């Protein structure tokens, strides 16, 4: 039984994890850098430990500091949240070596999915559709060119150690290939310390759809449906929806069950997200995330399940209390990421928040660590709040979202609120007619 959790994160996700702990009567320890001494999540926690200076390397990514803080405070588990150490297999392993519970999957599963070639191969072997591509690393230009001929152009060269869009190169034709290949390898080596690359057919106008799964130690696994995360810019999601308007309920049930049984076969324990590209009525696996994700609340809204609560319970060795038959999907949910950024240029904006007023009323949820007078330091991710809206259908959800965005006041820093207001009145958004390039094209045209 977990009695005390150290939260190895900051900001809104630290607050979200604290809330799940309170509901479970679990004690909490916050860790913070000197820049976050006055943060909301630090005040809300039962205990707190300063783990270093503002730079993430020296604080939130400082493994000895985080593990020492857990040992000193007598925590029995560490929740990594997202980002920072959440997908580090070596960190997960070290946490377990210190007789602490890592609230996440086993280190081996993190490492397996962290290697994007291995992840592809594993899913393909278990008969999950993957993007047509190579089943191994393309280790020499000669071999890569032969592989490329069998896959066809255009194609993408991706880094095995990459993910989230980093380290990809497009080759439109055989003439482009050698340069793209060498560049991809060189960049992969510099960015990830691993020059292994693989090839995939380039899908030109896909949607990005991901399925949420949860599994326990006893071989039970369930899916919580999908999220459409196509609205992104430079690989940063801005707006997410659940369910996707392109997935039928019969398809969701069948595909979701197949994913859940696949995850159970792998012996995976914890929450996870399987990412797919959707094109021509088909889903193709690209990557798996082995952490809780920023956009998990929209799934919580349409299923009524507290995903972080379940994540903590399964990590503590509990059997899943919900079966697939207990899960139903109600209405529609949208999450708008409120980043402290200029809504036209996306340049991050640090400063002190003033006139803070949070929206409320039917269907509105705000996950944030904001308060009037709080400081937004310049050292970290610019996500400062998530506005999550739920309603019986998508059009009512958009109406509530417009209402909530009008109520929301955050002065002192730039935010994406004005951008979200424009999006709620955009014809393509209203019609749910978009792919992964939509937002980038829209923003470029406005600049
Ligand atoms: C792709 C693709 C098209 N074809 N793979 C970028 C993030 C990483 N998770 C995978 N990514 C992509 N992989 C094939 N074979 C297009 C993207 C992509 C993308 C994917 C999801 C969400 C936003 C994206 C933005 C640009 C490119």
Short mmCIF file of N, CA and C in Angstrom, two decimals, residues 330-334 362-364 389-404 424 430:
data_model
loop_
_atom_site.label_atom_id
_atom_site.label_comp_id
_atom_site.label_asym_id
_atom_site.label_seq_id
_atom_site.Cartn_x
_atom_site.Cartn_y
_atom_site.Cartn_z
N UNK A 330 -19.53 9.23 -22.74
CA UNK A 330 -20.64 10.16 -22.67
C UNK A 330 -20.24 11.54 -23.17
N UNK A 331 -20.91 11.99 -24.23
CA UNK A 331 -20.74 13.36 -24.71
C UNK A 331 -19.40 13.61 -25.38
N UNK A 332 -18.99 14.88 -25.32
CA UNK A 332 -17.79 15.32 -26.02
C UNK A 332 -16.98 16.22 -25.10
N UNK A 333 -15.67 16.14 -25.17
CA UNK A 333 -14.79 17.00 -24.37
C UNK A 333 -13.70 17.60 -25.23
N UNK A 334 -13.34 18.85 -24.92
CA UNK A 334 -12.25 19.56 -25.60
C UNK A 334 -11.33 20.13 -24.53
N UNK A 362 -21.51 24.96 -15.65
CA UNK A 362 -21.69 23.61 -16.15
C UNK A 362 -20.65 23.21 -17.20
N UNK A 363 -20.06 22.05 -17.01
CA UNK A 363 -19.17 21.46 -18.00
C UNK A 363 -17.76 22.00 -18.04
N UNK A 364 -17.39 22.88 -17.09
CA UNK A 364 -16.07 23.52 -17.15
C UNK A 364 -15.13 22.94 -16.09
N UNK A 389 -13.50 21.28 -21.31
CA UNK A 389 -14.94 21.54 -21.40
C UNK A 389 -15.65 20.26 -21.82
N UNK A 390 -16.76 19.97 -21.16
CA UNK A 390 -17.53 18.76 -21.46
C UNK A 390 -18.99 19.14 -21.70
N UNK A 391 -19.62 18.49 -22.68
CA UNK A 391 -21.04 18.71 -22.95
C UNK A 391 -21.61 17.47 -23.61
N UNK A 392 -22.92 17.47 -23.84
CA UNK A 392 -23.55 16.28 -24.40
C UNK A 392 -23.15 15.98 -25.83
N UNK A 393 -22.84 17.03 -26.60
CA UNK A 393 -22.34 16.78 -27.95
C UNK A 393 -21.32 17.86 -28.32
N UNK A 394 -20.70 17.71 -29.48
CA UNK A 394 -19.59 18.57 -29.86
C UNK A 394 -20.01 20.03 -30.03
N UNK A 395 -21.20 20.25 -30.58
CA UNK A 395 -21.59 21.63 -30.82
C UNK A 395 -21.90 22.35 -29.49
N UNK A 396 -22.49 21.65 -28.55
CA UNK A 396 -22.71 22.25 -27.23
C UNK A 396 -21.38 22.45 -26.50
N UNK A 397 -20.46 21.56 -26.75
CA UNK A 397 -19.13 21.67 -26.15
C UNK A 397 -18.44 22.94 -26.65
N UNK A 398 -18.53 23.21 -27.95
CA UNK A 398 -17.95 24.43 -28.51
C UNK A 398 -18.61 25.68 -27.93
N UNK A 399 -19.93 25.62 -27.72
CA UNK A 399 -20.65 26.77 -27.15
C UNK A 399 -20.15 27.05 -25.72
N UNK A 400 -19.99 25.98 -24.94
CA UNK A 400 -19.49 26.16 -23.57
C UNK A 400 -18.05 26.64 -23.57
N UNK A 401 -17.28 26.18 -24.53
CA UNK A 401 -15.88 26.60 -24.63
C UNK A 401 -15.80 28.10 -24.92
N UNK A 402 -16.65 28.59 -25.85
CA UNK A 402 -16.67 30.04 -26.14
C UNK A 402 -17.02 30.83 -24.89
N UNK A 403 -18.02 30.33 -24.17
CA UNK A 403 -18.46 30.99 -22.93
C UNK A 403 -17.30 31.03 -21.92
N UNK A 404 -16.61 29.91 -21.74
CA UNK A 404 -15.54 29.84 -20.74
C UNK A 404 -14.35 30.72 -21.13
N UNK A 424 -12.44 28.74 -31.96
CA UNK A 424 -13.83 28.32 -31.72
C UNK A 424 -14.80 28.89 -32.76
N UNK A 430 -15.23 24.21 -36.48
CA UNK A 430 -16.64 23.93 -36.20
C UNK A 430 -17.08 22.65 -36.91
#
